[in-house]
Coordinates of C-alpha atoms in Angstrom, one line a residue:
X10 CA 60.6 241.9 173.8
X11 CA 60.0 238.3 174.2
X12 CA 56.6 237.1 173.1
X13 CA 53.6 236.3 176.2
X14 CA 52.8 233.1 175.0
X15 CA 55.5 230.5 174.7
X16 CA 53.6 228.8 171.0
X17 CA 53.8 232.3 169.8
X18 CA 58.1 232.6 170.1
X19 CA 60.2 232.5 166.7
X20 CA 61.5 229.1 167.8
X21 CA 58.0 227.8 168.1
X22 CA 56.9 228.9 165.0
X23 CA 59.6 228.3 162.6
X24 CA 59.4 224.2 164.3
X25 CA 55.9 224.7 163.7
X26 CA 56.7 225.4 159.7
X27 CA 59.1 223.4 159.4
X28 CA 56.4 220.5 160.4
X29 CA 53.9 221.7 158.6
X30 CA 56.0 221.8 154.9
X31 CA 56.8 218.3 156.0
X32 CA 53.1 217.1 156.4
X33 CA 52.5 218.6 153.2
X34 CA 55.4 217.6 151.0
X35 CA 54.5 214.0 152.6
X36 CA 50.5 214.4 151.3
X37 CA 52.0 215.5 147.8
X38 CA 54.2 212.4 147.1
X39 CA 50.7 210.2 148.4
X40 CA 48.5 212.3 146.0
X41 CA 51.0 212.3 143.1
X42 CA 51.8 208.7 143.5
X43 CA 47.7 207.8 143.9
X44 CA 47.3 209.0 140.2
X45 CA 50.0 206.9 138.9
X46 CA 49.5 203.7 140.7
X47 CA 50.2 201.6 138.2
X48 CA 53.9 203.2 137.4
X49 CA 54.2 203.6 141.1
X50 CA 54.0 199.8 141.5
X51 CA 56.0 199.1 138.7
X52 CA 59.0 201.0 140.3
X53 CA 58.6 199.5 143.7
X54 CA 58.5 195.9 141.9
X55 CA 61.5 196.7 139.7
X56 CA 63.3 198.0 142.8
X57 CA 62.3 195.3 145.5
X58 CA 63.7 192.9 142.6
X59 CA 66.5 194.2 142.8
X60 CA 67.1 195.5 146.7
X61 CA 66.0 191.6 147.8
X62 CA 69.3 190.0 146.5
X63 CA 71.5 192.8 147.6
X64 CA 70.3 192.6 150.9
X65 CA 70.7 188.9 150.8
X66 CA 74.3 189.0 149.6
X67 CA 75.0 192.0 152.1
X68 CA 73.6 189.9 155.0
X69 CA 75.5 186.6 153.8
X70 CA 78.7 188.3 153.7
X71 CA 78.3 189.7 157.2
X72 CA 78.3 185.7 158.2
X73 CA 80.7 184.8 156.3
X74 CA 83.6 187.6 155.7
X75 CA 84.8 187.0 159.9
X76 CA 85.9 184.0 158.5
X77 CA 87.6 184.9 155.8
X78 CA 89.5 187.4 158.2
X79 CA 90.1 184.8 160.6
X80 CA 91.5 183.0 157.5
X81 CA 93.8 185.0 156.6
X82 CA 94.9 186.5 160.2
X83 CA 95.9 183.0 160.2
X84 CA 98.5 182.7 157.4
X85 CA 95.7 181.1 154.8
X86 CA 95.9 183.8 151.6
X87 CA 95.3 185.7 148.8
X88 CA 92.0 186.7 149.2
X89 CA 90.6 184.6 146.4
X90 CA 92.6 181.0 148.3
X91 CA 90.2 182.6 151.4
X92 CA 87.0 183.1 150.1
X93 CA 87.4 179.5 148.0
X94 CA 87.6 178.1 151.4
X95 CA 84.7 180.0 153.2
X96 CA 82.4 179.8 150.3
X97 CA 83.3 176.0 149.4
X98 CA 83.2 175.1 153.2
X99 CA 80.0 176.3 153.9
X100 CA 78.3 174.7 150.4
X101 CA 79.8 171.3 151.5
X102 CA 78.7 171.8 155.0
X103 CA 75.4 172.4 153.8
X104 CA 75.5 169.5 151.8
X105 CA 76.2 166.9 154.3
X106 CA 74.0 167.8 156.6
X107 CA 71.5 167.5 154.4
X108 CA 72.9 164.3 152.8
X109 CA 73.2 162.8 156.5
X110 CA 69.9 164.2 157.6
X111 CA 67.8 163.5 154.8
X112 CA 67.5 159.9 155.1
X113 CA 66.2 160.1 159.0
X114 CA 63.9 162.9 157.6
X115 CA 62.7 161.0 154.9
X116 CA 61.9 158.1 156.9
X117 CA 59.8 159.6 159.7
X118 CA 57.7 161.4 156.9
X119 CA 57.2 158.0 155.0
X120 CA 56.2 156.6 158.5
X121 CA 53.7 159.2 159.3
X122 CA 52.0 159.5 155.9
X123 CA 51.6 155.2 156.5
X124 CA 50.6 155.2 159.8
X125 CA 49.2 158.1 161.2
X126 CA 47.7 160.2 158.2
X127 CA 45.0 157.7 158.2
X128 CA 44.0 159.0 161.9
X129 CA 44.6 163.2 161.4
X130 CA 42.0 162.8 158.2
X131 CA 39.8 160.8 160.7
X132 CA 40.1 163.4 163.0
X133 CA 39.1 166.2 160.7
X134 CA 36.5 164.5 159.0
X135 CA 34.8 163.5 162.3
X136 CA 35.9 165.1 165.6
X137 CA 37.2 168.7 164.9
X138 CA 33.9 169.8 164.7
X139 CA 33.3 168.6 168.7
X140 CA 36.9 169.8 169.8
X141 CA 36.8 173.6 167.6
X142 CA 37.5 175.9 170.4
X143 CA 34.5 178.6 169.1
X144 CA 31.9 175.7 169.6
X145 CA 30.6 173.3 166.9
X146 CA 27.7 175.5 165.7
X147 CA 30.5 178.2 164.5
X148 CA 32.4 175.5 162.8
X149 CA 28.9 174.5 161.0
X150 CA 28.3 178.1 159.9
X151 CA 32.5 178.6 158.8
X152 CA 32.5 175.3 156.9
X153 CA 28.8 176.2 155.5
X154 CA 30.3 179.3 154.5
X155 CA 33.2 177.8 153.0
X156 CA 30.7 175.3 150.9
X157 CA 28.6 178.1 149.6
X158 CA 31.0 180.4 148.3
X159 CA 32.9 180.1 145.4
X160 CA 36.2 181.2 146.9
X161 CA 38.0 178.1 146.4
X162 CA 36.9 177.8 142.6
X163 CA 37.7 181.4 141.8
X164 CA 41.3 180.3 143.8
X165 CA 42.0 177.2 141.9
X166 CA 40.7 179.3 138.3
X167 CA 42.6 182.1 138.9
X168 CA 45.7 179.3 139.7
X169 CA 45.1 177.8 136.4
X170 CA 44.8 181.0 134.4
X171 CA 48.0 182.3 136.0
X172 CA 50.2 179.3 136.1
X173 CA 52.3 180.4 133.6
X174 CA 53.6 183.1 134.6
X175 CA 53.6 181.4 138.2
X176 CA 55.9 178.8 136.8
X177 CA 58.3 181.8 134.9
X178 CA 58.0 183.9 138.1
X179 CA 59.0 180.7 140.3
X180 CA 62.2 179.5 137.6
X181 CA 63.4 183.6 137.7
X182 CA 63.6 183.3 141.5
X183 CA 65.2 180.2 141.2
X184 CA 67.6 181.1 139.0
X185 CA 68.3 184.4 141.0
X186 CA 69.1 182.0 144.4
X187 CA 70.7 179.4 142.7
X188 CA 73.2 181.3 140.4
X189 CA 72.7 185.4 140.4
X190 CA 73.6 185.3 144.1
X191 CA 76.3 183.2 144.6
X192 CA 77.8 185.0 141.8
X193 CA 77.0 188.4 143.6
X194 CA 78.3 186.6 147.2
X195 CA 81.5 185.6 145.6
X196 CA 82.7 188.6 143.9
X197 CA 81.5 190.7 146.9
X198 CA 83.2 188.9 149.1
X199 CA 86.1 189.5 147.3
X200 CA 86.2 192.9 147.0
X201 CA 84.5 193.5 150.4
X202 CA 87.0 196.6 151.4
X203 CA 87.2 197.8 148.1
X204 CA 83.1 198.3 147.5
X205 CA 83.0 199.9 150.9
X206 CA 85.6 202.5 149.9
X207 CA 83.1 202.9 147.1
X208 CA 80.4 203.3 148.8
X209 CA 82.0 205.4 151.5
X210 CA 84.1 207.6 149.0
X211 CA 80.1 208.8 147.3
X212 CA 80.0 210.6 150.7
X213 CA 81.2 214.1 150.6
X214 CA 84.5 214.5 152.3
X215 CA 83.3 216.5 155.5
X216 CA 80.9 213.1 156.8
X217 CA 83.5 210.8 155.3
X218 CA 84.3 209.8 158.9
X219 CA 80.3 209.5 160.4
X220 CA 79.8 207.5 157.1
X221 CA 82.9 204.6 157.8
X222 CA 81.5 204.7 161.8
X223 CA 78.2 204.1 160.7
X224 CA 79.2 201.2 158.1
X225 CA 81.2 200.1 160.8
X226 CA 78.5 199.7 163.9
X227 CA 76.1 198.1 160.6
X228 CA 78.5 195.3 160.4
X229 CA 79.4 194.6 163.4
X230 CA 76.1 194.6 164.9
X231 CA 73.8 193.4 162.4
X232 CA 76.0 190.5 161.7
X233 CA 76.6 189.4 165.4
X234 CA 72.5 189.5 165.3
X235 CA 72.3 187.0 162.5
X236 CA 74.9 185.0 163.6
X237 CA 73.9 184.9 166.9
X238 CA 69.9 184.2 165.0
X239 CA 71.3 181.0 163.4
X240 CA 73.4 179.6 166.7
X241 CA 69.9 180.3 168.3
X242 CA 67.9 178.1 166.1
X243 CA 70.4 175.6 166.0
X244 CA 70.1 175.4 169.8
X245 CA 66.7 175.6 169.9
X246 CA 66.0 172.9 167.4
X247 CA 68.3 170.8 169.2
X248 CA 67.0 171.2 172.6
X249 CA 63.6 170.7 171.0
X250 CA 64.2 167.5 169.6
X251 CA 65.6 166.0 172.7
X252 CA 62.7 167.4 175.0
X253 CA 60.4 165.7 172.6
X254 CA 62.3 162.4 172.3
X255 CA 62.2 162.3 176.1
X256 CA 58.2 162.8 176.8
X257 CA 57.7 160.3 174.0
X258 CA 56.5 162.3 171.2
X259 CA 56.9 160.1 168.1
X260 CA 58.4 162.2 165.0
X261 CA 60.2 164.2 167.1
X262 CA 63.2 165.3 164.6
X263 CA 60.6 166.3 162.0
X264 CA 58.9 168.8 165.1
X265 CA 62.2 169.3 166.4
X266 CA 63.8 170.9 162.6
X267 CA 59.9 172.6 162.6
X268 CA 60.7 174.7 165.9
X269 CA 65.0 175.1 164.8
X270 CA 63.7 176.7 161.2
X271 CA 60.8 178.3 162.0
X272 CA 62.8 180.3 165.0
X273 CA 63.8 182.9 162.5
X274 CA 60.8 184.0 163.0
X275 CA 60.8 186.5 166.4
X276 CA 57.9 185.5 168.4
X277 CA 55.5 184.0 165.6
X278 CA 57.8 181.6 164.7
X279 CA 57.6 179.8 168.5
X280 CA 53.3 179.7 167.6
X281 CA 54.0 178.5 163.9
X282 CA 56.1 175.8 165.6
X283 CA 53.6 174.9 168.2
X284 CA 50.3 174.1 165.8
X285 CA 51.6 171.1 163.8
X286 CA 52.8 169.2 166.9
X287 CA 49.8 170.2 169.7
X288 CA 47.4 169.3 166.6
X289 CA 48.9 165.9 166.5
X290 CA 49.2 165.5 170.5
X291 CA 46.0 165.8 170.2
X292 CA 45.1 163.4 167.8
X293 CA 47.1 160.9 169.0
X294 CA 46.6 161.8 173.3
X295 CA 45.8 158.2 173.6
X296 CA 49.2 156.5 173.0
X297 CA 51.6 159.5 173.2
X298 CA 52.2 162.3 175.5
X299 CA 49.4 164.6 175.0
X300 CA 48.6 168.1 174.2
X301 CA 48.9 169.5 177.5
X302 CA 52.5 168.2 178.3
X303 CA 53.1 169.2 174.4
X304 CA 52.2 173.0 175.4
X305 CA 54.2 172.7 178.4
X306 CA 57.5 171.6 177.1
X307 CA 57.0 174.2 174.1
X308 CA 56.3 177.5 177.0
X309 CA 59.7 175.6 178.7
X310 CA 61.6 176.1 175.3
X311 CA 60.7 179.5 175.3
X312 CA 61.8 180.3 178.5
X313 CA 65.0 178.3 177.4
X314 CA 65.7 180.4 174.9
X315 CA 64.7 183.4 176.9
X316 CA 66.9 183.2 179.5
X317 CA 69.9 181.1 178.8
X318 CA 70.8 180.3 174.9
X319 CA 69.6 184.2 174.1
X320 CA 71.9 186.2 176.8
X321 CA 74.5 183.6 176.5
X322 CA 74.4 183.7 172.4
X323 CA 73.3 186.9 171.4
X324 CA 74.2 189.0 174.7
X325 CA 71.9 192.0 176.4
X326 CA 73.4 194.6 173.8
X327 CA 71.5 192.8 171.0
X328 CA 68.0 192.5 172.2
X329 CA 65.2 194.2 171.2
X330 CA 62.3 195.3 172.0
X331 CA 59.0 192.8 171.4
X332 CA 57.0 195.6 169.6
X333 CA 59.9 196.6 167.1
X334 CA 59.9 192.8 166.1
X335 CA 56.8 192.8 165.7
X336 CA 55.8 195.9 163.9
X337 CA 58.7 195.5 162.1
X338 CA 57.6 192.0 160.7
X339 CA 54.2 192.9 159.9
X340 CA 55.8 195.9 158.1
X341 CA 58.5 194.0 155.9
X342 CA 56.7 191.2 155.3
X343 CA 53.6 193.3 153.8
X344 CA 56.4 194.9 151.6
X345 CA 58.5 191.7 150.5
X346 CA 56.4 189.0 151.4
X347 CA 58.2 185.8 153.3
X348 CA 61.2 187.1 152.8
X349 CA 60.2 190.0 154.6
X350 CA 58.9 188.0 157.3
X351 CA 62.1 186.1 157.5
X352 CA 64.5 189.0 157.5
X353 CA 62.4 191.7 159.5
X354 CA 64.6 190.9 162.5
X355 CA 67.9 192.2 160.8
X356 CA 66.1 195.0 159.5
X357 CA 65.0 196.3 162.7
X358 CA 68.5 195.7 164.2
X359 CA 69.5 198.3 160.6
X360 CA 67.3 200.8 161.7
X361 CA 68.5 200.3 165.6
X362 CA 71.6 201.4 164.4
X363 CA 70.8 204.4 162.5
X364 CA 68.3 205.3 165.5
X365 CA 71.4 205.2 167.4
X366 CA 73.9 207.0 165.6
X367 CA 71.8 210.0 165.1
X368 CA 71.1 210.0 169.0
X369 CA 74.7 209.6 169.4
X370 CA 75.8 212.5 166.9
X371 CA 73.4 214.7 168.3
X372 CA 74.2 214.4 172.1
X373 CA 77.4 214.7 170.9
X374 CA 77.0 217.9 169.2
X375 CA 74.7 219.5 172.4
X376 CA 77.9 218.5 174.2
X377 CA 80.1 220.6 171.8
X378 CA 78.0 223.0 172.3
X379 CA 77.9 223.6 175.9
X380 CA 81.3 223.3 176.0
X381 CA 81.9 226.8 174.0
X382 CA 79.3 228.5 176.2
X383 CA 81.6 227.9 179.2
X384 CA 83.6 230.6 180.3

């Protein structure tokens, strides 16, 4: 006899369980790890130490292992001859840019710090109070505020007390960019198929095959997303530069590398970009373009980027949606800081993937299934 109600049936109830252990096994791990805090944070420190460079060198060789196939599709071998290439290629690449770059760089900076620093400390000093968008009598009681407390002291004191292991902290990470991860890069790189096997062979036998497709759509898509990311930021820091040379906008190749670097960043990375150079539009409305064309040009890079460098470069498969960006960045970067920040993007496009594989294996198996119910 089948139950009245439809919340009182066994299917309802054992969902209803099976929900209700979870809630509770969930509020025991919080509880347990409340009383040890301090261990608690030790683990995750220890293990965010060592997860961050992992998922640095796993992202790095998803940019940089298609060409070392391509490579070697193309006669140019042993693996190690390949890699050398790749790996030597892309440091002096790096290099030159930089070494080409750097004096144009270094020249507009020298400029502004001699002729225009003068005026944004003038500005500060004496007219942000009239132009603060909340009205100058907020401004009085924030910068009152400011003056009275001892936030800044305690900052600077704390600073001082803690500078040693600031500096230690700062020369491990260092180290850890400079030479751990290369190291890891190289010899991963090298042994890309074999470490997969690895990984893949951990898995028992009978989701051997679910394991390899979902390693498989993890590479593939993750790493078109970040190669597609840096082709988008090179676009958009050219484009950037060039609209700003046009209207007149003096400095433009600092603001122009300012919007390219900071477009790693989904979304906040197009507002990071915009502060530096409308502050100065304004500061300096008299003889250049002002802040009003500045804001325009930057809402015309975005809708650039919107609708012709990202379904050109990154294609409609890729995209995601605004509020998993978001959450996403708010959620890594409280986790692992900038780096967090930076790489929330790839992340999300991770968990995109798992998301849909599961959906895929299940309506998969509800397929299977109502195929052995036909008669």
């Amino acid at each position: 006899m089948k139950p009245k109600y439809k919340f009182l049936s066994d299917e309802f109830l054992n969902k209803a369980i099976r929900v209700l252990v979870v809630v509770l096994l969930s509020l025991g791990v919080i509880l347990l790890a409340s009383q040890f805090s301090s261990i608690w944070f030790s683990i995750v420190n220890a293990v965010q130490k060592v997860l961050v460079p992992l998922a640095l060198v796993w992202l790095l060789s998803l940019i940089m292992f298609p060409l070392i196939k391509l490579l070697e599709r193309r006669g140019v071998g042993p693996r190690g001859l390949s890699v050398t290439v790749v790996f030597v290629g892309t440091v002096t690449a790096f290099f030159l840019i930089i070494y080409f770059l750097l004096p144009f760089v270094e020249q507009q900076i020298r400029d502004f710090f001699a002729n225009d620093w003068p005026a944004v400390q003038s500005y500060f000093e004496n007219d942000f109070r009239d132009d603060f968008i909340l009205g100058p009598d907020l401004y009085d009681w924030i910068l009152g505020t400011i003056n009275d407390s001892t936030l800044v002291e305690d900052t600077i004191s704390n600073f001082a007390d803690n500078l040693a292991s600031v500096v230690s902290s700062s020369l491990i990470n260092i180290f850890a960019v400079v030479v751990v991860l290369p190291v890891l890069l190289i010899y991963y790189l090298l042994d890309f198929e074999m470490i997969n096997d690895t990984i893949r062979s951990i898995v028992p036998k009978k989701y051997e095959k679910d394991a390899s497709d979902l390693g498989s759509r993890l590479s593939n898509t993750v790493g078109a997303y970040i190669r597609g990311q840096l082709l988008l930021m090179l676009a958009i820091g050219i484009a950037a530069t060039i609209l700003y040379r046009l209207i007149g906008l003096q400095y433009f190749f600092i603001f122009g590398i300012i919007v390219g670097l900071t477009n790693i960043i989904p979304y906040f990375g197009a507002i990071i970009a915009m502060i530096p150079v409308v502050i100065y539009a304004v500061i300096t409305s008299d003889t250049g373009p002002g802040p009003i064309v500045v804001v325009l040009v930057n809402v015309g890079l975005q809708m650039i980027e919107g609708n012709i460098f990202q379904p050109i470069i990154m294609g409609r498969q890729l995209e995601m949606h605004a509020i998993i960006i978001i959450v996403s960045i708010l959620f890594f970067g409280s986790l692992f800081g900038t780096i967090g920040v930076i790489f929330a993007a790839p992340m999300a496009a991770t968990i995109r993937v798992l998301i849909e594989f599961y959906r895929d294996k299940r309506n998969t198996a509800n397929q299977q299934n109502l195929d052995l119910r036909k008669p």
